[in-house]
PDB file of C-alpha atoms in Angstrom:
ATOM      1  CA  MET A 611     -44.682 -16.441  39.949  1.00 24.00           C
ATOM      2  CA  ILE A 612     -44.329 -19.550  41.732  1.00 28.00           C
ATOM      3  CA  LYS A 613     -47.461 -20.964  43.539  1.00 30.00           C
ATOM      4  CA  PRO A 614     -48.758 -24.401  44.272  1.00 33.00           C
ATOM      5  CA  PHE A 615     -51.878 -25.800  42.615  1.00 35.00           C
ATOM      6  CA  LYS A 616     -54.554 -28.131  43.972  1.00 36.00           C
ATOM      7  CA  TYR A 617     -55.507 -31.252  42.096  1.00 36.00           C
ATOM      8  CA  ASP A 618     -59.134 -32.266  42.310  1.00 41.00           C
ATOM      9  CA  GLN A 619     -59.383 -35.929  42.562  1.00 40.00           C
ATOM     10  CA  LYS A 620     -63.181 -35.903  42.067  1.00 46.00           C
ATOM     11  CA  HIS A 621     -62.818 -34.157  38.670  1.00 45.00           C
ATOM     12  CA  PRO A 622     -59.566 -35.592  37.204  1.00 39.00           C
ATOM     13  CA  ASP A 623     -60.141 -33.865  33.747  1.00 41.00           C
ATOM     14  CA  ARG A 624     -60.330 -30.353  35.404  1.00 40.00           C
ATOM     15  CA  ASP A 625     -57.157 -28.209  35.250  1.00 38.00           C
ATOM     16  CA  PRO A 626     -55.647 -27.645  38.694  1.00 37.00           C
ATOM     17  CA  GLU A 627     -56.682 -24.574  40.533  1.00 39.00           C
ATOM     18  CA  PRO A 628     -54.297 -22.118  42.329  1.00 36.00           C
ATOM     19  CA  ILE A 629     -54.127 -22.451  45.939  1.00 36.00           C
ATOM     20  CA  ASN A 630     -54.974 -19.197  47.821  1.00 38.00           C
ATOM     21  CA  GLY A 631     -52.089 -19.692  50.276  1.00 40.00           C
ATOM     22  CA  HIS A 632     -53.636 -19.428  53.767  1.00 40.00           C
ATOM     23  CA  GLY A 633     -51.507 -22.400  55.117  1.00 40.00           C
ATOM     24  CA  THR A 634     -49.034 -21.979  57.977  1.00 37.00           C
ATOM     25  CA  TYR A 635     -45.698 -23.478  58.244  1.00 35.00           C
ATOM     26  CA  ILE A 636     -45.214 -26.396  60.585  1.00 38.00           C
ATOM     27  CA  ASP A 637     -42.005 -28.052  60.510  1.00 41.00           C
ATOM     28  CA  LYS A 638     -38.985 -29.814  62.285  1.00 46.00           C
ATOM     29  CA  TRP A 639     -35.501 -29.901  60.638  1.00 43.00           C
ATOM     30  CA  ASP A 640     -33.794 -33.222  61.800  1.00 42.00           C
ATOM     31  CA  GLU A 641     -30.018 -33.285  61.148  1.00 42.00           C
ATOM     32  CA  ASP A 642     -29.243 -36.139  63.450  1.00 41.00           C
ATOM     33  CA  HIS A 643     -30.868 -38.966  61.705  1.00 40.00           C
ATOM     34  CA  VAL A 644     -30.533 -40.677  58.191  1.00 40.00           C
ATOM     35  CA  HIS A 645     -33.504 -42.936  58.394  1.00 48.00           C
ATOM     36  CA  MET A 646     -37.185 -41.469  58.020  1.00 50.00           C
ATOM     37  CA  PRO A 647     -39.576 -42.706  60.790  1.00 50.00           C
ATOM     38  CA  CYS A 648     -42.455 -45.065  59.982  1.00 52.00           C
ATOM     39  CA  SER A 649     -45.200 -44.724  62.881  1.00 54.00           C
ATOM     40  CA  PRO A 650     -48.878 -44.075  63.267  1.00 54.00           C
ATOM     41  CA  LEU A 651     -47.907 -40.488  63.617  1.00 60.00           C
ATOM     42  CA  SER A 652     -46.320 -40.017  60.256  1.00 78.00           C
ATOM     43  CA  LEU A 653     -46.888 -40.510  56.575  1.00 88.00           C
ATOM     44  CA  THR A 654     -43.540 -41.455  55.186  1.00 90.00           C
ATOM     45  CA  VAL A 655     -42.500 -40.286  51.693  1.00 94.00           C
ATOM     46  CA  ASP A 656     -41.073 -42.821  49.242  1.00 94.00           C
ATOM     47  CA  PHE A 657     -38.760 -40.937  46.734  1.00 94.00           C
ATOM     48  CA  ALA A 658     -40.326 -43.068  43.875  1.00 95.00           C
ATOM     49  CA  ASN A 659     -39.589 -43.720  40.346  1.00 95.00           C
ATOM     50  CA  GLU A 660     -42.559 -43.020  38.067  1.00 96.00           C
ATOM     51  CA  TYR A 661     -42.665 -46.809  37.723  1.00 96.00           C
ATOM     52  CA  ILE A 662     -43.245 -47.778  41.295  1.00 96.00           C
ATOM     53  CA  GLY A 663     -40.364 -49.681  42.800  1.00 95.00           C
ATOM     54  CA  GLY A 664     -37.779 -48.210  40.478  1.00 93.00           C
ATOM     55  CA  GLY A 665     -34.886 -50.732  40.029  1.00 91.00           C
ATOM     56  CA  VAL A 666     -35.687 -52.864  42.940  1.00 92.00           C
ATOM     57  CA  MET A 667     -35.916 -55.964  40.785  1.00 92.00           C
ATOM     58  CA  GLY A 668     -32.721 -55.050  39.158  1.00 89.00           C
ATOM     59  CA  ASP A 669     -29.619 -53.483  40.368  1.00 82.00           C
ATOM     60  CA  GLY A 670     -31.067 -50.309  41.906  1.00 79.00           C
ATOM     61  CA  CYS A 671     -30.391 -49.821  45.602  1.00 84.00           C
ATOM     62  CA  VAL A 672     -31.152 -46.265  46.796  1.00 85.00           C
ATOM     63  CA  GLN A 673     -34.055 -44.801  49.013  1.00 86.00           C
ATOM     64  CA  GLU A 674     -36.986 -46.549  47.263  1.00 92.00           C
ATOM     65  CA  GLU A 675     -35.304 -49.904  46.601  1.00 92.00           C
ATOM     66  CA  ILE A 676     -33.979 -50.123  49.999  1.00 91.00           C
ATOM     67  CA  ARG A 677     -37.468 -49.503  51.519  1.00 92.00           C
ATOM     68  CA  PHE A 678     -39.046 -52.089  49.277  1.00 94.00           C
ATOM     69  CA  THR A 679     -36.291 -54.612  50.151  1.00 93.00           C
ATOM     70  CA  VAL A 680     -36.806 -54.224  53.880  1.00 92.00           C
ATOM     71  CA  CYS A 681     -40.722 -54.252  53.414  1.00 93.00           C
ATOM     72  CA  PRO A 682     -41.212 -56.832  50.682  1.00 94.00           C
ATOM     73  CA  GLU A 683     -44.916 -56.626  50.994  1.00 95.00           C
ATOM     74  CA  MET A 684     -44.488 -53.326  48.941  1.00 96.00           C
ATOM     75  CA  LEU A 685     -43.372 -55.350  45.919  1.00 96.00           C
ATOM     76  CA  THR A 686     -46.945 -56.329  45.192  1.00 95.00           C
ATOM     77  CA  SER A 687     -47.343 -52.648  44.003  1.00 96.00           C
ATOM     78  CA  LEU A 688     -45.243 -53.469  40.915  1.00 96.00           C
ATOM     79  CA  LEU A 689     -48.030 -55.852  39.747  1.00 95.00           C
ATOM     80  CA  VAL A 690     -51.030 -53.726  39.970  1.00 95.00           C
ATOM     81  CA  CYS A 691     -49.694 -50.089  39.679  1.00 95.00           C
ATOM     82  CA  GLU A 692     -49.281 -48.337  36.389  1.00 94.00           C
ATOM     83  CA  VAL A 693     -46.808 -45.484  35.737  1.00 96.00           C
ATOM     84  CA  MET A 694     -47.724 -42.437  37.563  1.00 96.00           C
ATOM     85  CA  LYS A 695     -48.927 -39.081  35.941  1.00 94.00           C
ATOM     86  CA  ASP A 696     -47.842 -35.787  37.134  1.00 92.00           C
ATOM     87  CA  ASP A 697     -50.900 -35.396  39.351  1.00 90.00           C
ATOM     88  CA  GLU A 698     -50.882 -38.920  40.793  1.00 93.00           C
ATOM     89  CA  CYS A 699     -49.401 -40.664  43.818  1.00 95.00           C
ATOM     90  CA  ILE A 700     -49.552 -44.194  45.284  1.00 95.00           C
ATOM     91  CA  PHE A 701     -50.315 -45.135  48.886  1.00 94.00           C
ATOM     92  CA  LEU A 702     -48.758 -48.130  50.391  1.00 94.00           C
ATOM     93  CA  ILE A 703     -50.435 -49.010  53.673  1.00 91.00           C
ATOM     94  CA  GLY A 704     -49.850 -51.704  56.278  1.00 91.00           C
ATOM     95  CA  CYS A 705     -46.508 -53.016  54.962  1.00 91.00           C
ATOM     96  CA  GLU A 706     -44.429 -54.783  57.637  1.00 92.00           C
ATOM     97  CA  ARG A 707     -40.639 -54.394  57.948  1.00 91.00           C
ATOM     98  CA  TYR A 708     -38.687 -57.683  58.129  1.00 93.00           C
ATOM     99  CA  CYS A 709     -35.052 -56.722  58.349  1.00 92.00           C
ATOM    100  CA  SER A 710     -32.495 -54.049  59.290  1.00 90.00           C
ATOM    101  CA  TYR A 711     -29.729 -53.093  57.040  1.00 88.00           C
ATOM    102  CA  LYS A 712     -26.509 -51.077  56.680  1.00 86.00           C
ATOM    103  CA  GLY A 713     -24.968 -48.992  53.902  1.00 85.00           C
ATOM    104  CA  TYR A 714     -26.468 -47.437  50.732  1.00 81.00           C
ATOM    105  CA  GLY A 715     -25.976 -48.047  47.014  1.00 82.00           C
ATOM    106  CA  PHE A 716     -23.221 -50.503  46.241  1.00 84.00           C
ATOM    107  CA  GLY A 717     -22.573 -50.673  50.076  1.00 87.00           C
ATOM    108  CA  PHE A 718     -26.139 -51.852  50.974  1.00 86.00           C
ATOM    109  CA  ARG A 719     -26.169 -55.026  53.166  1.00 88.00           C
ATOM    110  CA  PHE A 720     -28.432 -57.089  55.170  1.00 90.00           C
ATOM    111  CA  ASN A 721     -27.724 -56.414  58.887  1.00 90.00           C
ATOM    112  CA  ASN A 722     -30.193 -58.448  61.027  1.00 90.00           C
ATOM    113  CA  ASP A 723     -33.751 -59.622  61.501  1.00 93.00           C
ATOM    114  CA  TYR A 724     -36.103 -56.790  62.436  1.00 91.00           C
ATOM    115  CA  ILE A 725     -39.110 -57.046  64.872  1.00 90.00           C
ATOM    116  CA  ASP A 726     -41.703 -54.701  63.618  1.00 88.00           C
ATOM    117  CA  ASN A 727     -43.653 -53.402  66.731  1.00 88.00           C
ATOM    118  CA  THR A 728     -45.747 -50.923  64.829  1.00 86.00           C
ATOM    119  CA  PRO A 729     -49.259 -51.030  66.137  1.00 87.00           C
ATOM    120  CA  ARG A 730     -51.928 -52.741  64.136  1.00 88.00           C
ATOM    121  CA  ASP A 731     -55.234 -51.115  63.087  1.00 84.00           C
ATOM    122  CA  SER A 732     -58.690 -52.692  63.390  1.00 86.00           C
ATOM    123  CA  TRP A 733     -58.003 -54.659  60.101  1.00 86.00           C
ATOM    124  CA  GLY A 734     -54.890 -56.165  61.522  1.00 87.00           C
ATOM    125  CA  CYS A 735     -52.544 -54.153  59.394  1.00 86.00           C
ATOM    126  CA  ARG A 736     -49.552 -52.383  60.617  1.00 88.00           C
ATOM    127  CA  MET A 737     -50.293 -48.653  61.008  1.00 86.00           C
ATOM    128  CA  CYS A 738     -47.480 -47.730  58.613  1.00 87.00           C
ATOM    129  CA  HIS A 739     -48.447 -45.401  55.796  1.00 89.00           C
ATOM    130  CA  VAL A 740     -46.137 -44.624  52.918  1.00 93.00           C
ATOM    131  CA  VAL A 741     -46.856 -42.386  49.959  1.00 95.00           C
ATOM    132  CA  ALA A 742     -44.915 -42.726  46.645  1.00 96.00           C
ATOM    133  CA  ILE A 743     -44.265 -39.478  44.699  1.00 97.00           C
ATOM    134  CA  ASP A 744     -41.915 -39.390  41.751  1.00 97.00           C
ATOM    135  CA  ALA A 745     -39.715 -36.297  41.117  1.00 97.00           C
ATOM    136  CA  ILE A 746     -38.416 -35.209  37.882  1.00 96.00           C
ATOM    137  CA  CYS A 747     -34.953 -36.484  36.875  1.00 95.00           C
ATOM    138  CA  PHE A 748     -32.912 -33.442  35.690  1.00 94.00           C
ATOM    139  CA  SER A 749     -30.193 -34.046  33.053  1.00 93.00           C
ATOM    140  CA  ASP A 750     -29.634 -30.279  33.345  1.00 91.00           C
ATOM    141  CA  ARG A 751     -29.876 -29.031  36.864  1.00 89.00           C
ATOM    142  CA  ARG A 752     -30.675 -25.459  35.848  1.00 86.00           C
ATOM    143  CA  SER A 753     -33.948 -26.509  34.320  1.00 88.00           C
ATOM    144  CA  GLN A 754     -35.631 -27.383  37.659  1.00 88.00           C
ATOM    145  CA  PHE A 755     -35.772 -23.571  38.499  1.00 83.00           C
ATOM    146  CA  SER A 756     -38.233 -22.938  35.515  1.00 82.00           C
ATOM    147  CA  MET A 757     -41.914 -22.238  36.228  1.00 74.00           C
ATOM    148  CA  GLU A 758     -43.097 -25.361  34.517  1.00 82.00           C
ATOM    149  CA  THR A 759     -40.931 -27.750  36.381  1.00 88.00           C
ATOM    150  CA  THR A 760     -41.490 -26.064  39.831  1.00 85.00           C
ATOM    151  CA  GLU A 761     -45.214 -26.086  39.486  1.00 82.00           C
ATOM    152  CA  ARG A 762     -45.043 -29.717  38.427  1.00 90.00           C
ATOM    153  CA  GLU A 763     -43.102 -30.710  41.629  1.00 93.00           C
ATOM    154  CA  LEU A 764     -45.603 -28.663  43.796  1.00 88.00           C
ATOM    155  CA  ILE A 765     -48.525 -30.469  42.267  1.00 89.00           C
ATOM    156  CA  LYS A 766     -46.796 -33.769  42.806  1.00 94.00           C
ATOM    157  CA  ALA A 767     -45.980 -33.050  46.414  1.00 95.00           C
ATOM    158  CA  TYR A 768     -49.317 -31.739  47.252  1.00 91.00           C
ATOM    159  CA  THR A 769     -51.104 -34.700  45.666  1.00 93.00           C
ATOM    160  CA  GLY A 770     -49.176 -36.840  48.032  1.00 95.00           C
ATOM    161  CA  PHE A 771     -49.630 -34.756  51.095  1.00 92.00           C
ATOM    162  CA  GLN A 772     -53.142 -33.540  50.905  1.00 87.00           C
ATOM    163  CA  THR A 773     -55.957 -34.844  53.125  1.00 77.00           C
ATOM    164  CA  LEU A 774     -59.352 -35.505  51.800  1.00 72.00           C
ATOM    165  CA  ASN A 775     -62.617 -35.403  53.838  1.00 68.00           C
ATOM    166  CA  ILE A 776     -60.900 -34.638  57.122  1.00 67.00           C
ATOM    167  CA  PRO A 777     -62.605 -31.906  59.211  1.00 66.00           C
ATOM    168  CA  ALA A 778     -60.558 -28.787  59.460  1.00 62.00           C
ATOM    169  CA  GLU A 779     -60.363 -28.997  63.284  1.00 63.00           C
ATOM    170  CA  GLN A 780     -59.091 -32.541  63.268  1.00 66.00           C
ATOM    171  CA  PRO A 781     -55.336 -32.929  63.640  1.00 67.00           C
ATOM    172  CA  ARG A 782     -53.475 -34.489  60.592  1.00 72.00           C
ATOM    173  CA  VAL A 783     -50.459 -37.009  60.942  1.00 78.00           C
ATOM    174  CA  GLY A 784     -47.248 -35.385  59.909  1.00 82.00           C
ATOM    175  CA  VAL A 785     -45.240 -36.104  56.900  1.00 88.00           C
ATOM    176  CA  ALA A 786     -41.795 -37.460  57.195  1.00 87.00           C
ATOM    177  CA  THR A 787     -39.572 -36.690  54.294  1.00 89.00           C
ATOM    178  CA  GLY A 788     -36.151 -35.589  53.091  1.00 88.00           C
ATOM    179  CA  ASN A 789     -34.103 -34.762  50.030  1.00 91.00           C
ATOM    180  CA  TRP A 790     -36.773 -35.979  47.592  1.00 94.00           C
ATOM    181  CA  GLY A 791     -35.570 -36.163  44.033  1.00 94.00           C
ATOM    182  CA  CYS A 792     -32.081 -35.135  44.849  1.00 91.00           C
ATOM    183  CA  GLY A 793     -28.892 -37.378  44.437  1.00 84.00           C
ATOM    184  CA  ALA A 794     -29.263 -39.373  41.351  1.00 85.00           C
ATOM    185  CA  PHE A 795     -32.139 -37.237  40.007  1.00 93.00           C
ATOM    186  CA  ASN A 796     -29.942 -34.043  40.441  1.00 93.00           C
ATOM    187  CA  GLY A 797     -32.630 -32.090  42.517  1.00 93.00           C
ATOM    188  CA  ASP A 798     -31.508 -28.955  44.337  1.00 91.00           C
ATOM    189  CA  VAL A 799     -31.927 -29.608  47.983  1.00 88.00           C
ATOM    190  CA  GLU A 800     -32.877 -26.214  48.967  1.00 85.00           C
ATOM    191  CA  LEU A 801     -35.463 -25.948  46.252  1.00 87.00           C
ATOM    192  CA  LYS A 802     -37.036 -29.348  47.117  1.00 91.00           C
ATOM    193  CA  ALA A 803     -37.087 -28.530  50.818  1.00 88.00           C
ATOM    194  CA  ILE A 804     -39.075 -25.303  50.072  1.00 84.00           C
ATOM    195  CA  ILE A 805     -41.437 -27.093  47.711  1.00 88.00           C
ATOM    196  CA  GLN A 806     -42.283 -29.803  50.171  1.00 90.00           C
ATOM    197  CA  LEU A 807     -42.690 -27.113  53.012  1.00 85.00           C
ATOM    198  CA  MET A 808     -45.232 -25.315  50.906  1.00 82.00           C
ATOM    199  CA  ALA A 809     -47.115 -28.423  50.041  1.00 87.00           C
ATOM    200  CA  ALA A 810     -47.236 -29.686  53.627  1.00 86.00           C
ATOM    201  CA  SER A 811     -48.398 -26.305  54.770  1.00 81.00           C
ATOM    202  CA  GLU A 812     -51.249 -26.128  52.325  1.00 79.00           C
ATOM    203  CA  ALA A 813     -52.174 -29.819  53.419  1.00 83.00           C
ATOM    204  CA  GLN A 814     -52.096 -28.597  56.996  1.00 78.00           C
ATOM    205  CA  ARG A 815     -49.723 -31.270  58.036  1.00 82.00           C
ATOM    206  CA  PRO A 816     -46.726 -31.174  60.293  1.00 80.00           C
ATOM    207  CA  LEU A 817     -43.470 -31.910  58.391  1.00 82.00           C
ATOM    208  CA  VAL A 818     -40.518 -33.754  59.771  1.00 81.00           C
ATOM    209  CA  TYR A 819     -37.551 -33.258  57.235  1.00 83.00           C
ATOM    210  CA  VAL A 820     -34.626 -35.652  57.612  1.00 81.00           C
ATOM    211  CA  THR A 821     -31.437 -33.957  56.149  1.00 78.00           C
ATOM    212  CA  TYR A 822     -29.307 -37.168  56.281  1.00 74.00           C
ATOM    213  CA  ARG A 823     -26.657 -35.582  58.561  1.00 71.00           C
ATOM    214  CA  GLU A 824     -26.303 -32.486  56.471  1.00 76.00           C
ATOM    215  CA  GLN A 825     -25.938 -30.086  59.304  1.00 76.00           C
ATOM    216  CA  ALA A 826     -25.648 -26.860  57.232  1.00 80.00           C
ATOM    217  CA  LEU A 827     -28.964 -27.703  55.285  1.00 79.00           C
ATOM    218  CA  ALA A 828     -30.666 -28.281  58.668  1.00 77.00           C
ATOM    219  CA  GLN A 829     -29.364 -25.062  60.199  1.00 77.00           C
ATOM    220  CA  LEU A 830     -30.243 -23.061  56.965  1.00 77.00           C
ATOM    221  CA  PHE A 831     -33.799 -24.337  56.876  1.00 75.00           C
ATOM    222  CA  SER A 832     -34.343 -24.142  60.592  1.00 73.00           C
ATOM    223  CA  SER A 833     -33.569 -20.246  60.276  1.00 74.00           C
ATOM    224  CA  VAL A 834     -35.798 -20.064  57.345  1.00 72.00           C
ATOM    225  CA  TRP A 835     -38.698 -21.798  59.167  1.00 72.00           C
ATOM    226  CA  ASP A 836     -38.133 -19.380  62.201  1.00 71.00           C
ATOM    227  CA  HIS A 837     -38.383 -16.429  59.959  1.00 68.00           C
ATOM    228  CA  LEU A 838     -41.600 -17.608  58.319  1.00 69.00           C
ATOM    229  CA  ILE A 839     -43.142 -18.371  61.655  1.00 68.00           C
ATOM    230  CA  ASP A 840     -42.136 -14.939  63.206  1.00 70.00           C
ATOM    231  CA  HIS A 841     -43.714 -13.253  60.143  1.00 63.00           C
ATOM    232  CA  GLN A 842     -46.691 -15.326  59.959  1.00 65.00           C
ATOM    233  CA  ALA A 843     -45.844 -16.163  56.507  1.00 66.00           C
ATOM    234  CA  THR A 844     -48.296 -17.880  54.039  1.00 66.00           C
ATOM    235  CA  VAL A 845     -47.662 -19.833  50.850  1.00 60.00           C
ATOM    236  CA  GLY A 846     -49.465 -17.196  48.813  1.00 53.00           C
ATOM    237  CA  ALA A 847     -46.983 -14.401  49.537  1.00 57.00           C
ATOM    238  CA  THR A 848     -48.706 -10.920  49.369  1.00 55.00           C
ATOM    239  CA  ALA A 849     -45.562  -9.314  48.064  1.00 63.00           C
ATOM    240  CA  VAL A 850     -45.192 -11.606  44.976  1.00 69.00           C
ATOM    241  CA  LYS A 851     -48.928 -11.425  44.370  1.00 68.00           C
ATOM    242  CA  SER A 852     -48.698  -7.542  44.076  1.00 69.00           C
ATOM    243  CA  TRP A 853     -45.777  -7.753  41.820  1.00 74.00           C
ATOM    244  CA  TYR A 854     -47.554 -10.256  39.546  1.00 76.00           C
ATOM    245  CA  ASP A 855     -50.725  -8.240  39.550  1.00 79.00           C
ATOM    246  CA  GLU A 856     -48.917  -5.681  37.340  1.00 80.00           C
ATOM    247  CA  VAL A 857     -49.657  -8.099  34.442  1.00 84.00           C
ATOM    248  CA  SER A 858     -52.931  -6.154  34.008  1.00 82.00           C
ATOM    249  CA  GLN A 859     -50.963  -3.191  32.937  1.00 85.00           C
ATOM    250  CA  TYR A 860     -48.427  -4.872  30.790  1.00 86.00           C
ATOM    251  CA  ASN A 861     -48.569  -4.632  26.837  1.00 85.00           C
ATOM    252  CA  PHE A 862     -47.409  -7.789  25.493  1.00 85.00           C
ATOM    253  CA  ASN A 863     -47.554  -6.446  22.002  1.00 82.00           C
ATOM    254  CA  TRP A 864     -45.179  -3.617  22.895  1.00 81.00           C
ATOM    255  CA  GLY A 865     -42.821  -5.673  25.042  1.00 80.00           C
ATOM    256  CA  GLY A 866     -40.720  -3.170  26.780  1.00 84.00           C
ATOM    257  CA  PHE A 867     -39.914  -1.853  30.185  1.00 82.00           C
ATOM    258  CA  SER A 868     -42.200   0.267  32.354  1.00 80.00           C
ATOM    259  CA  MET A 869     -42.013   1.524  35.988  1.00 76.00           C
ATOM    260  CA  ALA A 870     -45.545   0.367  36.307  1.00 79.00           C
ATOM    261  CA  THR A 871     -44.888  -3.316  35.255  1.00 84.00           C
ATOM    262  CA  GLY A 872     -41.110  -3.702  36.091  1.00 83.00           C
ATOM    263  CA  HIS A 873     -41.830  -6.026  38.960  1.00 81.00           C
ATOM    264  CA  PHE A 874     -44.195  -8.197  36.974  1.00 83.00           C
ATOM    265  CA  THR A 875     -41.670  -8.583  33.975  1.00 84.00           C
ATOM    266  CA  GLN A 876     -38.829  -9.654  36.408  1.00 83.00           C
ATOM    267  CA  VAL A 877     -40.935 -12.194  38.339  1.00 83.00           C
ATOM    268  CA  VAL A 878     -41.823 -13.963  35.094  1.00 85.00           C
ATOM    269  CA  TRP A 879     -38.442 -13.299  33.270  1.00 86.00           C
ATOM    270  CA  ARG A 880     -37.844 -16.537  31.396  1.00 88.00           C
ATOM    271  CA  GLY A 881     -34.037 -16.283  31.634  1.00 88.00           C
ATOM    272  CA  SER A 882     -33.969 -16.027  35.360  1.00 87.00           C
ATOM    273  CA  GLN A 883     -32.963 -19.258  37.070  1.00 82.00           C
ATOM    274  CA  LYS A 884     -32.510 -18.461  40.883  1.00 79.00           C
ATOM    275  CA  LEU A 885     -34.327 -16.149  43.263  1.00 74.00           C
ATOM    276  CA  GLY A 886     -33.333 -14.706  46.710  1.00 71.00           C
ATOM    277  CA  VAL A 887     -35.706 -12.892  48.732  1.00 68.00           C
ATOM    278  CA  GLY A 888     -35.065 -10.706  51.837  1.00 65.00           C
ATOM    279  CA  VAL A 889     -37.853  -9.309  54.059  1.00 61.00           C
ATOM    280  CA  ALA A 890     -37.385  -6.706  56.724  1.00 59.00           C
ATOM    281  CA  ARG A 891     -39.804  -4.601  59.143  1.00 56.00           C
ATOM    282  CA  SER A 892     -39.047  -1.117  60.015  1.00 53.00           C
ATOM    283  CA  SER A 893     -39.613   0.576  63.520  1.00 58.00           C
ATOM    284  CA  THR A 894     -42.920   1.937  62.129  1.00 55.00           C
ATOM    285  CA  GLY A 895     -44.205  -1.474  61.141  1.00 51.00           C
ATOM    286  CA  ALA A 896     -43.670  -1.061  57.401  1.00 53.00           C
ATOM    287  CA  VAL A 897     -42.565  -4.250  55.684  1.00 56.00           C
ATOM    288  CA  TYR A 898     -39.878  -4.131  52.876  1.00 59.00           C
ATOM    289  CA  VAL A 899     -39.381  -6.957  50.560  1.00 67.00           C
ATOM    290  CA  VAL A 900     -36.322  -7.179  48.210  1.00 69.00           C
ATOM    291  CA  ALA A 901     -35.693  -9.880  45.577  1.00 74.00           C
ATOM    292  CA  GLN A 902     -32.464 -10.735  43.752  1.00 76.00           C
ATOM    293  CA  TYR A 903     -32.690 -12.677  40.583  1.00 83.00           C
ATOM    294  CA  THR A 904     -29.835 -14.631  38.769  1.00 85.00           C
ATOM    295  CA  PRO A 905     -29.307 -13.993  35.872  1.00 86.00           C
ATOM    296  CA  PRO A 906     -31.232 -10.624  36.141  1.00 87.00           C
ATOM    297  CA  GLY A 907     -33.978  -9.642  33.714  1.00 88.00           C
ATOM    298  CA  ASN A 908     -35.627  -6.474  32.361  1.00 86.00           C
ATOM    299  CA  TYR A 909     -33.026  -5.904  29.601  1.00 87.00           C
ATOM    300  CA  GLN A 910     -34.158  -3.773  26.709  1.00 85.00           C
ATOM    301  CA  GLY A 911     -34.470  -5.716  23.462  1.00 86.00           C
ATOM    302  CA  GLN A 912     -35.161  -8.968  25.290  1.00 89.00           C
ATOM    303  CA  PHE A 913     -38.687  -8.602  26.623  1.00 88.00           C
ATOM    304  CA  GLN A 914     -40.408 -10.435  23.737  1.00 87.00           C
ATOM    305  CA  ALA A 915     -38.286 -13.679  24.348  1.00 88.00           C
ATOM    306  CA  ASN A 916     -38.605 -13.573  28.235  1.00 89.00           C
ATOM    307  CA  VAL A 917     -41.958 -12.066  28.888  1.00 89.00           C
ATOM    308  CA  ARG A 918     -44.639 -14.015  27.161  1.00 85.00           C
ATOM    309  CA  PRO A 919     -48.410 -14.334  27.350  1.00 83.00           C
ATOM    310  CA  LYS A 920     -49.512 -17.390  29.527  1.00 69.00           C
ATOM    311  CA  ASN A 921     -51.112 -19.189  26.574  1.00 65.00           C
ATOM    312  CA  SER A 922     -47.819 -19.125  24.614  1.00 56.00           C
ATOM    313  CA  CYS A 923     -45.428 -20.533  27.398  1.00 51.00           C
TER     314      CYS A 923
END
């Protein structure tokens, strides 16, 4: 079962705890822009390398390196920040932008001077907040759909998006992000969008998602978002929880199929890589949830290899 976990910064040695999943989805899918905003109303995501700055001092010139180039004050983080762990992020606050640019990668070019009119806070710093979170670089794109890697990315995103010591009734600034960990890191844009949507929902932050002019992606997730809002969906999906709860009736020593545990064994089936879920409501108000797995599971003779106790995974 895919579900995000909370990282407790006050007790770093404690294992992450499951999120109950009462957060609502708040989101905007932006298909017209290719640059993420940096304003007092947003926390902008740096698609970071685990070593902050990535290849900015070498020949790297993608999202993180470009941001560090146009905001050179960020370069100081290279001197003081160690490699990020799976449950860590880095905040870059108050960095001023000095130039505009055009292009990307080998086509990146200085374009002109830039006058940064971002308001200043009481300390005199620009009210520009950036959070660096590093995604996994996948040599095999299929591996990102495993339970282990999905939970890792959820923890990483939530670590960057969470708000500490802010009263529940106080508004949170939004998160401005995009196709985090895709491109050179081979991340699946649909999976990464859902992961960040879940993390932002649990952090109770609005989400502005810049799709970099990928109109099909913007339209797809706009419809997903509308569906989630219409059905008052939460991160802790009731249907998936009920399927997983069948684990209490499953005999790991026997390792076979049973009508009483078939939902559970398919949810955790090790060989399944992708999941599609359909939800419908009847005229009487009954809710029907159907899931399609690829490759499918619940094959006789394969249970021992694909349905394993948690402590052996």
